[in-house]
């Protein structure tokens, strides 16, 4: 679970900082970098920016749908942290579902001493 939280936090920090830099670049406070220019073009075209794709989860969705999906994923993880272990898991909402399933199997094996 901690791994998933770290991955989402890294993605959210990257999104926030890149958008803040883009805002400053548009305002003329700082010069526009190549990354900020790429970000602006991607936002205009409703595409997930490459710098977010590189550290994000795999998706073929356009930016608007990807963003809604990201909000749902973060809410799922937040509810898990706040409310405890859910009874049903959104496997595809995780960065690394195979690692999660392996962890569930290991926990079950420990509990049942198999």
CSV table of C-alpha atoms in Angstrom, one decimal:
chain,number,residue,atom,x,y,z
A,1,UNK,CA,0.0,0.0,0.0
A,2,UNK,CA,2.8,2.4,0.8
A,3,UNK,CA,4.3,1.9,-2.6
A,4,UNK,CA,1.0,2.9,-4.2
A,5,UNK,CA,0.7,6.0,-2.1
A,6,UNK,CA,4.3,7.0,-3.0
A,7,UNK,CA,3.6,6.5,-6.7
A,8,UNK,CA,0.5,8.7,-6.6
A,9,UNK,CA,2.1,11.3,-4.4
A,10,UNK,CA,5.0,11.5,-6.9
A,11,UNK,CA,2.6,11.9,-9.8
A,12,UNK,CA,0.5,14.6,-8.0
A,13,UNK,CA,3.6,16.6,-7.0
A,14,UNK,CA,4.9,16.5,-10.6
A,15,UNK,CA,1.5,17.6,-11.9
A,16,UNK,CA,1.3,20.5,-9.4
A,17,UNK,CA,4.8,21.7,-10.0
A,18,UNK,CA,4.6,21.5,-13.8
A,19,UNK,CA,1.3,23.4,-13.8
A,20,UNK,CA,2.7,26.1,-11.4
A,21,UNK,CA,5.8,26.5,-13.7
A,22,UNK,CA,3.5,26.8,-16.7
A,23,UNK,CA,1.4,29.5,-15.0
A,24,UNK,CA,4.5,31.4,-14.1
A,25,UNK,CA,5.8,31.0,-17.7
A,26,UNK,CA,2.5,32.3,-19.1
A,27,UNK,CA,2.6,35.3,-16.7
A,28,UNK,CA,6.1,36.0,-17.8
A,29,UNK,CA,7.6,35.6,-14.4
A,30,UNK,CA,9.9,32.9,-15.6
A,31,UNK,CA,10.9,31.9,-19.1
A,32,UNK,CA,9.0,29.1,-20.7
A,33,UNK,CA,11.0,25.8,-20.7
A,34,UNK,CA,10.6,23.2,-23.4
A,35,UNK,CA,8.7,21.0,-20.8
A,36,UNK,CA,6.3,23.9,-20.1
A,37,UNK,CA,5.8,24.4,-23.9
A,38,UNK,CA,5.1,20.6,-24.3
A,39,UNK,CA,2.7,20.8,-21.4
A,40,UNK,CA,0.8,23.7,-22.9
A,41,UNK,CA,0.5,22.0,-26.3
A,42,UNK,CA,-0.7,18.7,-24.6
A,43,UNK,CA,-3.3,20.6,-22.5
A,44,UNK,CA,-4.6,22.4,-25.6
A,45,UNK,CA,-4.9,19.0,-27.5
A,46,UNK,CA,-6.5,17.3,-24.5
A,47,UNK,CA,-3.7,14.8,-24.3
A,48,UNK,CA,-1.9,13.6,-21.1
A,49,UNK,CA,1.4,15.4,-21.1
A,50,UNK,CA,4.4,13.2,-21.7
A,51,UNK,CA,6.1,14.2,-18.4
A,52,UNK,CA,3.0,12.9,-16.5
A,53,UNK,CA,2.8,9.8,-18.6
A,54,UNK,CA,6.4,8.9,-17.8
A,55,UNK,CA,5.7,8.7,-14.0
A,56,UNK,CA,2.0,7.9,-14.2
A,57,UNK,CA,0.0,4.8,-14.8
A,58,UNK,CA,-0.7,3.4,-18.2
A,59,UNK,CA,-3.7,4.8,-20.0
A,60,UNK,CA,-4.9,5.6,-23.5
A,61,UNK,CA,-7.6,8.1,-22.3
A,62,UNK,CA,-7.7,11.7,-23.3
A,63,UNK,CA,-6.6,14.2,-20.7
A,64,UNK,CA,-10.1,15.1,-19.5
A,65,UNK,CA,-11.1,11.5,-18.9
A,66,UNK,CA,-7.6,10.7,-17.5
A,67,UNK,CA,-8.0,13.5,-15.0
A,68,UNK,CA,-11.4,12.2,-13.8
A,69,UNK,CA,-9.9,8.7,-13.5
A,70,UNK,CA,-6.9,10.1,-11.5
A,71,UNK,CA,-9.3,11.9,-9.1
A,72,UNK,CA,-11.2,8.6,-8.6
A,73,UNK,CA,-8.0,6.7,-8.0
A,74,UNK,CA,-6.7,9.2,-5.5
A,75,UNK,CA,-10.1,9.1,-3.7
A,76,UNK,CA,-10.0,5.3,-3.6
A,77,UNK,CA,-6.5,5.3,-2.0
A,78,UNK,CA,-7.5,8.1,0.4
A,79,UNK,CA,-10.6,6.3,1.5
A,80,UNK,CA,-8.4,3.2,2.1
A,81,UNK,CA,-6.0,5.1,4.3
A,82,UNK,CA,-8.7,6.9,6.2
A,83,UNK,CA,-11.4,4.2,6.5
A,84,UNK,CA,-9.2,1.1,6.6
A,85,UNK,CA,-9.0,-1.9,4.3
A,86,UNK,CA,-11.9,-2.1,1.9
A,87,UNK,CA,-13.9,-5.3,1.3
A,88,UNK,CA,-13.7,-4.9,-2.4
A,89,UNK,CA,-10.6,-3.7,-4.3
A,90,UNK,CA,-10.3,-1.7,-7.5
A,91,UNK,CA,-7.4,-3.7,-8.9
A,92,UNK,CA,-7.0,-1.7,-12.1
A,93,UNK,CA,-6.9,1.5,-10.0
A,94,UNK,CA,-3.5,0.5,-8.7
A,95,UNK,CA,-0.1,1.3,-10.3
A,96,UNK,CA,1.1,-2.3,-9.8
A,97,UNK,CA,-1.8,-4.7,-9.4
A,98,UNK,CA,0.5,-7.8,-9.6
A,99,UNK,CA,2.4,-6.6,-6.5
A,100,UNK,CA,-0.8,-6.1,-4.6
A,101,UNK,CA,-2.1,-9.5,-5.5
A,102,UNK,CA,1.2,-11.1,-4.4
A,103,UNK,CA,0.9,-9.2,-1.1
A,104,UNK,CA,-2.7,-10.4,-0.5
A,105,UNK,CA,-1.5,-14.0,-1.2
A,106,UNK,CA,1.4,-13.6,1.2
A,107,UNK,CA,-0.8,-12.2,3.9
A,108,UNK,CA,-3.3,-15.0,3.5
A,109,UNK,CA,-0.6,-17.6,3.6
A,110,UNK,CA,0.8,-16.1,6.9
A,111,UNK,CA,-2.7,-15.9,8.5
A,112,UNK,CA,-3.5,-19.5,7.6
A,113,UNK,CA,0.0,-20.8,8.0
A,114,UNK,CA,0.0,-22.3,4.5
